């Protein structure tokens, strides 16, 4: 049995039955089908099928409102899902609001730059300064981050690529520690979480973030050369300037929620070194 059916409307399989999927007039049937077959949609659907104790979701219908293509590949999908909560086999009387921006998982990296000079040790980290149109800011200070996609070697490969593209720092995936996996693996195995990641905006977006940590020794001369370096992929519209800041001041300098999470997690409490 195929997962996607195309008649007057589309449908997809959910818990062994077909769920109707409509789409906006400006979306072609072919693009709507690609959206339903995409990794971001299938991952979201699979999560919806999971039970959490005596609670589960039941999907009734999905409306595809927009699809953003990255070349031939589906990047983002915005849907409106009709669903209800099922608890101990009883459906809720009211439907659950379900406007969802599906963009998939992402990874962020905290780099500890350890600089020893004159018998003292200072620890710095890298922030990227770049425009962020969604928040209306020409300058936004945040930790290096990037979307996880199928061309990379998982979370570690994505983290290594983003560090090189955004910061010019070359590291191997094996150099980094996935703090979210260490923190949440037990909860995920116990069925309390859908994956070992942090959901920054679960009220409207499917994104889960993996938080990576890496330490690198660096000289004072190397540190000075990194300050203000221009980085990013200009062909992709990335205009990035590096900011090197003391590790202890990250939470005061950046309003990035990723930095806030790191500020409350001591990487050394996980046996990383």
PDB file of C-alpha atoms in Angstrom:
ATOM      1  CA  UNK A   1       0.000   0.000   0.000  1.00  0.00           C
ATOM      2  CA  UNK A   2       1.479   3.381  -0.996  1.00  0.00           C
ATOM      3  CA  UNK A   3       1.678   6.115   1.615  1.00  0.00           C
ATOM      4  CA  UNK A   4       0.411   8.906  -0.666  1.00  0.00           C
ATOM      5  CA  UNK A   5      -2.789   8.723  -2.717  1.00  0.00           C
ATOM      6  CA  UNK A   6      -3.764  11.280  -5.367  1.00  0.00           C
ATOM      7  CA  UNK A   7      -7.440  11.565  -6.304  1.00  0.00           C
ATOM      8  CA  UNK A   8      -9.471  14.775  -6.155  1.00  0.00           C
ATOM      9  CA  UNK A   9      -7.593  15.304  -2.874  1.00  0.00           C
ATOM     10  CA  UNK A  10      -4.449  13.856  -1.383  1.00  0.00           C
ATOM     11  CA  UNK A  11      -4.203  11.503   1.554  1.00  0.00           C
ATOM     12  CA  UNK A  12      -1.524   9.866   3.672  1.00  0.00           C
ATOM     13  CA  UNK A  13      -1.312   6.913   6.006  1.00  0.00           C
ATOM     14  CA  UNK A  14      -1.681   7.510   9.736  1.00  0.00           C
ATOM     15  CA  UNK A  15      -1.946   4.582  12.137  1.00  0.00           C
ATOM     16  CA  UNK A  16      -3.004   2.313   9.286  1.00  0.00           C
ATOM     17  CA  UNK A  17      -5.766   4.510   7.887  1.00  0.00           C
ATOM     18  CA  UNK A  18      -5.870   7.282   5.299  1.00  0.00           C
ATOM     19  CA  UNK A  19      -6.105  10.916   6.358  1.00  0.00           C
ATOM     20  CA  UNK A  20      -7.215  13.544   3.847  1.00  0.00           C
ATOM     21  CA  UNK A  21      -4.794  16.320   2.921  1.00  0.00           C
ATOM     22  CA  UNK A  22      -6.018  19.426   1.120  1.00  0.00           C
ATOM     23  CA  UNK A  23      -3.762  22.165  -0.226  1.00  0.00           C
ATOM     24  CA  UNK A  24      -3.941  25.868  -1.059  1.00  0.00           C
ATOM     25  CA  UNK A  25      -4.908  26.962  -4.576  1.00  0.00           C
ATOM     26  CA  UNK A  26      -1.432  28.316  -5.303  1.00  0.00           C
ATOM     27  CA  UNK A  27       0.169  24.897  -4.607  1.00  0.00           C
ATOM     28  CA  UNK A  28       0.270  22.361  -7.432  1.00  0.00           C
ATOM     29  CA  UNK A  29      -0.733  18.719  -6.802  1.00  0.00           C
ATOM     30  CA  UNK A  30       2.843  17.703  -7.558  1.00  0.00           C
ATOM     31  CA  UNK A  31       4.293  20.098  -4.954  1.00  0.00           C
ATOM     32  CA  UNK A  32       1.683  19.055  -2.393  1.00  0.00           C
ATOM     33  CA  UNK A  33       2.636  15.414  -2.969  1.00  0.00           C
ATOM     34  CA  UNK A  34       6.315  16.285  -2.488  1.00  0.00           C
ATOM     35  CA  UNK A  35       5.406  17.956   0.803  1.00  0.00           C
ATOM     36  CA  UNK A  36       3.652  14.817   2.077  1.00  0.00           C
ATOM     37  CA  UNK A  37       6.598  12.666   1.001  1.00  0.00           C
ATOM     38  CA  UNK A  38       9.191  15.012   2.522  1.00  0.00           C
ATOM     39  CA  UNK A  39      11.374  14.129   5.475  1.00  0.00           C
ATOM     40  CA  UNK A  40       9.988  16.973   7.600  1.00  0.00           C
ATOM     41  CA  UNK A  41       6.364  15.889   7.114  1.00  0.00           C
ATOM     42  CA  UNK A  42       7.002  12.174   7.579  1.00  0.00           C
ATOM     43  CA  UNK A  43       9.000  12.821  10.758  1.00  0.00           C
ATOM     44  CA  UNK A  44       6.164  14.975  12.125  1.00  0.00           C
ATOM     45  CA  UNK A  45       3.565  12.325  11.234  1.00  0.00           C
ATOM     46  CA  UNK A  46       5.610   9.572  12.853  1.00  0.00           C
ATOM     47  CA  UNK A  47       5.888  11.584  16.056  1.00  0.00           C
ATOM     48  CA  UNK A  48       2.129  12.134  16.051  1.00  0.00           C
ATOM     49  CA  UNK A  49       1.645   8.363  16.004  1.00  0.00           C
ATOM     50  CA  UNK A  50       3.504   7.867  19.291  1.00  0.00           C
ATOM     51  CA  UNK A  51       1.719   7.336  22.597  1.00  0.00           C
ATOM     52  CA  UNK A  52       2.767   9.064  25.814  1.00  0.00           C
ATOM     53  CA  UNK A  53       1.483   6.949  28.658  1.00  0.00           C
ATOM     54  CA  UNK A  54      -2.301   6.902  28.271  1.00  0.00           C
ATOM     55  CA  UNK A  55      -2.289   9.917  25.918  1.00  0.00           C
ATOM     56  CA  UNK A  56      -2.056  10.044  22.133  1.00  0.00           C
ATOM     57  CA  UNK A  57      -3.026  12.264  19.226  1.00  0.00           C
ATOM     58  CA  UNK A  58      -5.586  11.440  16.580  1.00  0.00           C
ATOM     59  CA  UNK A  59      -5.300  13.236  13.242  1.00  0.00           C
ATOM     60  CA  UNK A  60      -8.462  13.990  11.257  1.00  0.00           C
ATOM     61  CA  UNK A  61      -7.198  16.079   8.342  1.00  0.00           C
ATOM     62  CA  UNK A  62      -4.292  18.236   7.186  1.00  0.00           C
ATOM     63  CA  UNK A  63      -4.310  21.398   5.073  1.00  0.00           C
ATOM     64  CA  UNK A  64      -1.035  22.259   3.325  1.00  0.00           C
ATOM     65  CA  UNK A  65      -0.842  26.052   3.380  1.00  0.00           C
ATOM     66  CA  UNK A  66       2.616  26.664   1.908  1.00  0.00           C
ATOM     67  CA  UNK A  67       5.672  24.785   0.682  1.00  0.00           C
ATOM     68  CA  UNK A  68       9.198  26.195   0.312  1.00  0.00           C
ATOM     69  CA  UNK A  69      11.491  24.302  -2.036  1.00  0.00           C
ATOM     70  CA  UNK A  70      15.285  24.319  -1.755  1.00  0.00           C
ATOM     71  CA  UNK A  71      15.961  23.495  -5.393  1.00  0.00           C
ATOM     72  CA  UNK A  72      14.209  20.171  -6.023  1.00  0.00           C
ATOM     73  CA  UNK A  73      14.065  19.378  -2.291  1.00  0.00           C
ATOM     74  CA  UNK A  74      11.302  20.355   0.136  1.00  0.00           C
ATOM     75  CA  UNK A  75      12.690  22.717   2.759  1.00  0.00           C
ATOM     76  CA  UNK A  76       9.777  24.087   4.803  1.00  0.00           C
ATOM     77  CA  UNK A  77       6.112  23.106   4.980  1.00  0.00           C
ATOM     78  CA  UNK A  78       3.353  25.012   6.784  1.00  0.00           C
ATOM     79  CA  UNK A  79       0.249  23.000   7.624  1.00  0.00           C
ATOM     80  CA  UNK A  80      -2.978  23.276   9.573  1.00  0.00           C
ATOM     81  CA  UNK A  81      -3.811  19.973  11.243  1.00  0.00           C
ATOM     82  CA  UNK A  82      -7.185  18.963  12.644  1.00  0.00           C
ATOM     83  CA  UNK A  83      -6.519  16.689  15.597  1.00  0.00           C
ATOM     84  CA  UNK A  84      -7.868  15.639  18.952  1.00  0.00           C
ATOM     85  CA  UNK A  85      -6.421  14.322  22.182  1.00  0.00           C
ATOM     86  CA  UNK A  86      -7.162  10.715  23.047  1.00  0.00           C
ATOM     87  CA  UNK A  87      -6.779   9.789  26.711  1.00  0.00           C
ATOM     88  CA  UNK A  88      -7.552   6.268  27.915  1.00  0.00           C
ATOM     89  CA  UNK A  89      -9.317   5.687  24.606  1.00  0.00           C
ATOM     90  CA  UNK A  90     -11.628   8.719  24.958  1.00  0.00           C
ATOM     91  CA  UNK A  91     -11.452  11.542  22.386  1.00  0.00           C
ATOM     92  CA  UNK A  92     -11.469  15.137  23.584  1.00  0.00           C
ATOM     93  CA  UNK A  93     -14.605  17.140  22.840  1.00  0.00           C
ATOM     94  CA  UNK A  94     -12.684  20.045  21.336  1.00  0.00           C
ATOM     95  CA  UNK A  95     -10.136  19.874  18.528  1.00  0.00           C
ATOM     96  CA  UNK A  96      -6.545  20.869  19.312  1.00  0.00           C
ATOM     97  CA  UNK A  97      -5.113  23.954  17.556  1.00  0.00           C
ATOM     98  CA  UNK A  98      -2.531  22.716  15.078  1.00  0.00           C
ATOM     99  CA  UNK A  99      -0.942  25.365  12.860  1.00  0.00           C
ATOM    100  CA  UNK A 100       2.542  23.932  12.351  1.00  0.00           C
ATOM    101  CA  UNK A 101       5.681  25.224  10.682  1.00  0.00           C
ATOM    102  CA  UNK A 102       7.636  22.111   9.724  1.00  0.00           C
ATOM    103  CA  UNK A 103      11.343  22.784   9.207  1.00  0.00           C
ATOM    104  CA  UNK A 104      13.034  19.743  10.736  1.00  0.00           C
ATOM    105  CA  UNK A 105      15.856  19.406  13.206  1.00  0.00           C
ATOM    106  CA  UNK A 106      18.831  21.699  13.711  1.00  0.00           C
ATOM    107  CA  UNK A 107      22.115  21.781  15.558  1.00  0.00           C
ATOM    108  CA  UNK A 108      23.889  24.515  17.502  1.00  0.00           C
ATOM    109  CA  UNK A 109      27.474  24.567  18.709  1.00  0.00           C
ATOM    110  CA  UNK A 110      29.153  26.092  21.744  1.00  0.00           C
ATOM    111  CA  UNK A 111      32.898  26.372  21.081  1.00  0.00           C
ATOM    112  CA  UNK A 112      35.126  26.805  24.127  1.00  0.00           C
ATOM    113  CA  UNK A 113      38.247  28.642  22.926  1.00  0.00           C
ATOM    114  CA  UNK A 114      40.866  28.091  25.632  1.00  0.00           C
ATOM    115  CA  UNK A 115      43.617  30.692  25.585  1.00  0.00           C
ATOM    116  CA  UNK A 116      46.553  30.299  27.975  1.00  0.00           C
ATOM    117  CA  UNK A 117      48.928  33.216  28.346  1.00  0.00           C
ATOM    118  CA  UNK A 118      51.235  34.347  31.127  1.00  0.00           C
ATOM    119  CA  UNK A 119      50.221  31.518  33.404  1.00  0.00           C
ATOM    120  CA  UNK A 120      46.517  32.356  33.247  1.00  0.00           C
ATOM    121  CA  UNK A 121      43.737  30.665  31.319  1.00  0.00           C
ATOM    122  CA  UNK A 122      40.860  32.519  29.680  1.00  0.00           C
ATOM    123  CA  UNK A 123      37.911  30.851  27.993  1.00  0.00           C
ATOM    124  CA  UNK A 124      36.115  32.523  25.092  1.00  0.00           C
ATOM    125  CA  UNK A 125      33.436  31.489  22.633  1.00  0.00           C
ATOM    126  CA  UNK A 126      32.262  32.421  19.153  1.00  0.00           C
ATOM    127  CA  UNK A 127      29.074  34.300  18.340  1.00  0.00           C
ATOM    128  CA  UNK A 128      27.917  35.058  14.813  1.00  0.00           C
ATOM    129  CA  UNK A 129      26.501  38.485  14.003  1.00  0.00           C
ATOM    130  CA  UNK A 130      24.077  38.272  11.075  1.00  0.00           C
ATOM    131  CA  UNK A 131      20.817  39.804   9.787  1.00  0.00           C
ATOM    132  CA  UNK A 132      17.633  37.986  10.846  1.00  0.00           C
ATOM    133  CA  UNK A 133      14.640  39.118   8.797  1.00  0.00           C
ATOM    134  CA  UNK A 134      11.997  37.119  10.779  1.00  0.00           C
ATOM    135  CA  UNK A 135      12.687  39.240  13.880  1.00  0.00           C
ATOM    136  CA  UNK A 136      13.234  42.428  11.881  1.00  0.00           C
ATOM    137  CA  UNK A 137      16.892  42.753  12.901  1.00  0.00           C
ATOM    138  CA  UNK A 138      19.820  43.788  10.721  1.00  0.00           C
ATOM    139  CA  UNK A 139      22.121  42.478  13.449  1.00  0.00           C
ATOM    140  CA  UNK A 140      21.513  39.445  15.633  1.00  0.00           C
ATOM    141  CA  UNK A 141      24.126  37.855  17.897  1.00  0.00           C
ATOM    142  CA  UNK A 142      23.737  34.095  18.195  1.00  0.00           C
ATOM    143  CA  UNK A 143      25.620  30.845  18.463  1.00  0.00           C
ATOM    144  CA  UNK A 144      26.585  29.051  15.240  1.00  0.00           C
ATOM    145  CA  UNK A 145      23.731  26.802  14.106  1.00  0.00           C
ATOM    146  CA  UNK A 146      22.357  25.037  11.059  1.00  0.00           C
ATOM    147  CA  UNK A 147      19.647  22.748   9.773  1.00  0.00           C
ATOM    148  CA  UNK A 148      20.210  18.998   9.788  1.00  0.00           C
ATOM    149  CA  UNK A 149      19.656  17.574   6.325  1.00  0.00           C
ATOM    150  CA  UNK A 150      20.303  14.370   4.414  1.00  0.00           C
ATOM    151  CA  UNK A 151      23.522  15.536   2.726  1.00  0.00           C
ATOM    152  CA  UNK A 152      25.438  15.603   5.999  1.00  0.00           C
ATOM    153  CA  UNK A 153      26.815  12.952   8.320  1.00  0.00           C
ATOM    154  CA  UNK A 154      24.091  13.327  10.946  1.00  0.00           C
ATOM    155  CA  UNK A 155      24.213  15.827  13.786  1.00  0.00           C
ATOM    156  CA  UNK A 156      27.997  15.827  14.105  1.00  0.00           C
ATOM    157  CA  UNK A 157      28.519  16.325  10.380  1.00  0.00           C
ATOM    158  CA  UNK A 158      26.120  19.255  10.319  1.00  0.00           C
ATOM    159  CA  UNK A 159      27.849  20.857  13.315  1.00  0.00           C
ATOM    160  CA  UNK A 160      31.285  20.505  11.686  1.00  0.00           C
ATOM    161  CA  UNK A 161      30.023  21.974   8.406  1.00  0.00           C
ATOM    162  CA  UNK A 162      28.366  24.950  10.102  1.00  0.00           C
ATOM    163  CA  UNK A 163      31.480  25.751  12.124  1.00  0.00           C
ATOM    164  CA  UNK A 164      33.585  25.778   8.971  1.00  0.00           C
ATOM    165  CA  UNK A 165      31.070  27.774   6.903  1.00  0.00           C
ATOM    166  CA  UNK A 166      30.146  30.320   9.569  1.00  0.00           C
ATOM    167  CA  UNK A 167      33.343  30.557  11.596  1.00  0.00           C
ATOM    168  CA  UNK A 168      36.193  29.148   9.507  1.00  0.00           C
ATOM    169  CA  UNK A 169      36.903  26.602  12.267  1.00  0.00           C
ATOM    170  CA  UNK A 170      37.706  23.123  10.980  1.00  0.00           C
ATOM    171  CA  UNK A 171      36.858  20.251  13.319  1.00  0.00           C
ATOM    172  CA  UNK A 172      35.934  16.605  12.950  1.00  0.00           C
ATOM    173  CA  UNK A 173      32.456  15.430  13.961  1.00  0.00           C
ATOM    174  CA  UNK A 174      34.130  13.139  16.507  1.00  0.00           C
ATOM    175  CA  UNK A 175      35.648  16.187  18.251  1.00  0.00           C
ATOM    176  CA  UNK A 176      32.213  17.328  19.441  1.00  0.00           C
ATOM    177  CA  UNK A 177      29.970  16.142  22.260  1.00  0.00           C
ATOM    178  CA  UNK A 178      26.180  16.063  21.883  1.00  0.00           C
ATOM    179  CA  UNK A 179      25.012  17.446  25.238  1.00  0.00           C
ATOM    180  CA  UNK A 180      21.330  16.943  24.442  1.00  0.00           C
ATOM    181  CA  UNK A 181      21.857  13.248  23.800  1.00  0.00           C
ATOM    182  CA  UNK A 182      23.667  12.922  27.108  1.00  0.00           C
ATOM    183  CA  UNK A 183      20.982  14.905  28.927  1.00  0.00           C
ATOM    184  CA  UNK A 184      17.828  13.409  27.407  1.00  0.00           C
ATOM    185  CA  UNK A 185      18.693   9.902  26.225  1.00  0.00           C
ATOM    186  CA  UNK A 186      17.109   8.236  29.282  1.00  0.00           C
ATOM    187  CA  UNK A 187      13.931  10.302  28.978  1.00  0.00           C
ATOM    188  CA  UNK A 188      13.685   9.472  25.285  1.00  0.00           C
ATOM    189  CA  UNK A 189      14.220   5.764  25.945  1.00  0.00           C
ATOM    190  CA  UNK A 190      11.469   5.909  28.599  1.00  0.00           C
ATOM    191  CA  UNK A 191       9.057   7.373  26.040  1.00  0.00           C
ATOM    192  CA  UNK A 192       8.879  10.800  27.672  1.00  0.00           C
ATOM    193  CA  UNK A 193      10.390  12.668  24.707  1.00  0.00           C
ATOM    194  CA  UNK A 194      10.075  12.131  20.933  1.00  0.00           C
ATOM    195  CA  UNK A 195      13.807  12.658  20.422  1.00  0.00           C
ATOM    196  CA  UNK A 196      16.946  13.727  22.280  1.00  0.00           C
ATOM    197  CA  UNK A 197      16.651  17.422  21.572  1.00  0.00           C
ATOM    198  CA  UNK A 198      15.267  20.739  22.818  1.00  0.00           C
ATOM    199  CA  UNK A 199      12.076  22.169  21.278  1.00  0.00           C
ATOM    200  CA  UNK A 200      12.518  25.985  21.272  1.00  0.00           C
ATOM    201  CA  UNK A 201       8.992  26.787  20.045  1.00  0.00           C
ATOM    202  CA  UNK A 202       6.691  23.731  20.388  1.00  0.00           C
ATOM    203  CA  UNK A 203       3.538  25.854  20.122  1.00  0.00           C
ATOM    204  CA  UNK A 204       4.112  26.477  16.425  1.00  0.00           C
ATOM    205  CA  UNK A 205       7.210  24.704  15.095  1.00  0.00           C
ATOM    206  CA  UNK A 206       8.430  21.100  14.917  1.00  0.00           C
ATOM    207  CA  UNK A 207      12.101  22.016  15.299  1.00  0.00           C
ATOM    208  CA  UNK A 208      14.250  20.140  17.795  1.00  0.00           C
ATOM    209  CA  UNK A 209      17.761  21.379  18.532  1.00  0.00           C
ATOM    210  CA  UNK A 210      20.820  19.291  19.306  1.00  0.00           C
ATOM    211  CA  UNK A 211      23.321  21.195  21.438  1.00  0.00           C
ATOM    212  CA  UNK A 212      26.955  20.382  20.695  1.00  0.00           C
ATOM    213  CA  UNK A 213      30.014  21.311  22.731  1.00  0.00           C
ATOM    214  CA  UNK A 214      33.683  21.354  21.769  1.00  0.00           C
ATOM    215  CA  UNK A 215      36.900  22.654  23.314  1.00  0.00           C
ATOM    216  CA  UNK A 216      39.841  23.990  21.319  1.00  0.00           C
ATOM    217  CA  UNK A 217      43.113  25.458  22.531  1.00  0.00           C
ATOM    218  CA  UNK A 218      44.048  28.673  20.786  1.00  0.00           C
ATOM    219  CA  UNK A 219      46.817  31.252  21.009  1.00  0.00           C
ATOM    220  CA  UNK A 220      46.173  34.911  21.714  1.00  0.00           C
ATOM    221  CA  UNK A 221      47.377  35.762  18.193  1.00  0.00           C
ATOM    222  CA  UNK A 222      44.898  33.291  16.647  1.00  0.00           C
ATOM    223  CA  UNK A 223      42.161  34.719  18.833  1.00  0.00           C
ATOM    224  CA  UNK A 224      42.826  38.270  17.646  1.00  0.00           C
ATOM    225  CA  UNK A 225      42.734  37.155  13.999  1.00  0.00           C
ATOM    226  CA  UNK A 226      39.272  35.663  14.481  1.00  0.00           C
ATOM    227  CA  UNK A 227      37.744  38.864  15.822  1.00  0.00           C
ATOM    228  CA  UNK A 228      35.605  40.614  13.236  1.00  0.00           C
ATOM    229  CA  UNK A 229      36.295  37.997  10.554  1.00  0.00           C
ATOM    230  CA  UNK A 230      33.753  37.980   7.749  1.00  0.00           C
ATOM    231  CA  UNK A 231      32.227  34.557   7.124  1.00  0.00           C
ATOM    232  CA  UNK A 232      29.178  32.788   5.707  1.00  0.00           C
ATOM    233  CA  UNK A 233      28.143  31.708   2.225  1.00  0.00           C
ATOM    234  CA  UNK A 234      27.504  34.903   0.271  1.00  0.00           C
ATOM    235  CA  UNK A 235      25.790  32.978  -2.546  1.00  0.00           C
ATOM    236  CA  UNK A 236      23.235  31.806   0.029  1.00  0.00           C
ATOM    237  CA  UNK A 237      22.682  35.322   1.359  1.00  0.00           C
ATOM    238  CA  UNK A 238      24.743  34.822   4.520  1.00  0.00           C
ATOM    239  CA  UNK A 239      26.440  37.977   5.821  1.00  0.00           C
ATOM    240  CA  UNK A 240      28.207  36.915   8.990  1.00  0.00           C
ATOM    241  CA  UNK A 241      30.727  38.677  11.218  1.00  0.00           C
ATOM    242  CA  UNK A 242      32.423  36.760  14.027  1.00  0.00           C
ATOM    243  CA  UNK A 243      32.330  38.056  17.581  1.00  0.00           C
ATOM    244  CA  UNK A 244      34.712  36.552  20.141  1.00  0.00           C
ATOM    245  CA  UNK A 245      33.397  37.027  23.677  1.00  0.00           C
ATOM    246  CA  UNK A 246      34.330  35.740  27.148  1.00  0.00           C
ATOM    247  CA  UNK A 247      32.413  32.524  27.833  1.00  0.00           C
ATOM    248  CA  UNK A 248      31.083  33.868  31.132  1.00  0.00           C
ATOM    249  CA  UNK A 249      29.474  36.858  29.356  1.00  0.00           C
ATOM    250  CA  UNK A 250      27.606  35.028  26.583  1.00  0.00           C
ATOM    251  CA  UNK A 251      24.260  35.101  28.374  1.00  0.00           C
ATOM    252  CA  UNK A 252      24.591  38.883  28.928  1.00  0.00           C
ATOM    253  CA  UNK A 253      25.549  39.684  25.330  1.00  0.00           C
ATOM    254  CA  UNK A 254      23.228  37.470  23.279  1.00  0.00           C
ATOM    255  CA  UNK A 255      19.452  37.178  23.545  1.00  0.00           C
ATOM    256  CA  UNK A 256      19.675  33.893  21.643  1.00  0.00           C
ATOM    257  CA  UNK A 257      17.721  31.209  23.510  1.00  0.00           C
ATOM    258  CA  UNK A 258      20.382  28.699  22.504  1.00  0.00           C
ATOM    259  CA  UNK A 259      22.926  30.681  24.516  1.00  0.00           C
ATOM    260  CA  UNK A 260      20.506  30.772  27.464  1.00  0.00           C
ATOM    261  CA  UNK A 261      20.318  26.975  27.475  1.00  0.00           C
ATOM    262  CA  UNK A 262      24.085  26.623  27.574  1.00  0.00           C
ATOM    263  CA  UNK A 263      24.267  29.212  30.366  1.00  0.00           C
ATOM    264  CA  UNK A 264      22.269  26.841  32.573  1.00  0.00           C
ATOM    265  CA  UNK A 265      24.132  23.668  31.623  1.00  0.00           C
ATOM    266  CA  UNK A 266      27.673  23.037  32.758  1.00  0.00           C
ATOM    267  CA  UNK A 267      29.189  20.836  30.037  1.00  0.00           C
ATOM    268  CA  UNK A 268      31.588  19.347  32.575  1.00  0.00           C
ATOM    269  CA  UNK A 269      28.749  17.738  34.529  1.00  0.00           C
ATOM    270  CA  UNK A 270      28.504  15.321  31.599  1.00  0.00           C
ATOM    271  CA  UNK A 271      31.669  13.274  31.327  1.00  0.00           C
ATOM    272  CA  UNK A 272      32.831  15.097  28.180  1.00  0.00           C
ATOM    273  CA  UNK A 273      36.559  15.468  28.763  1.00  0.00           C
TER     274      UNK A 273
END
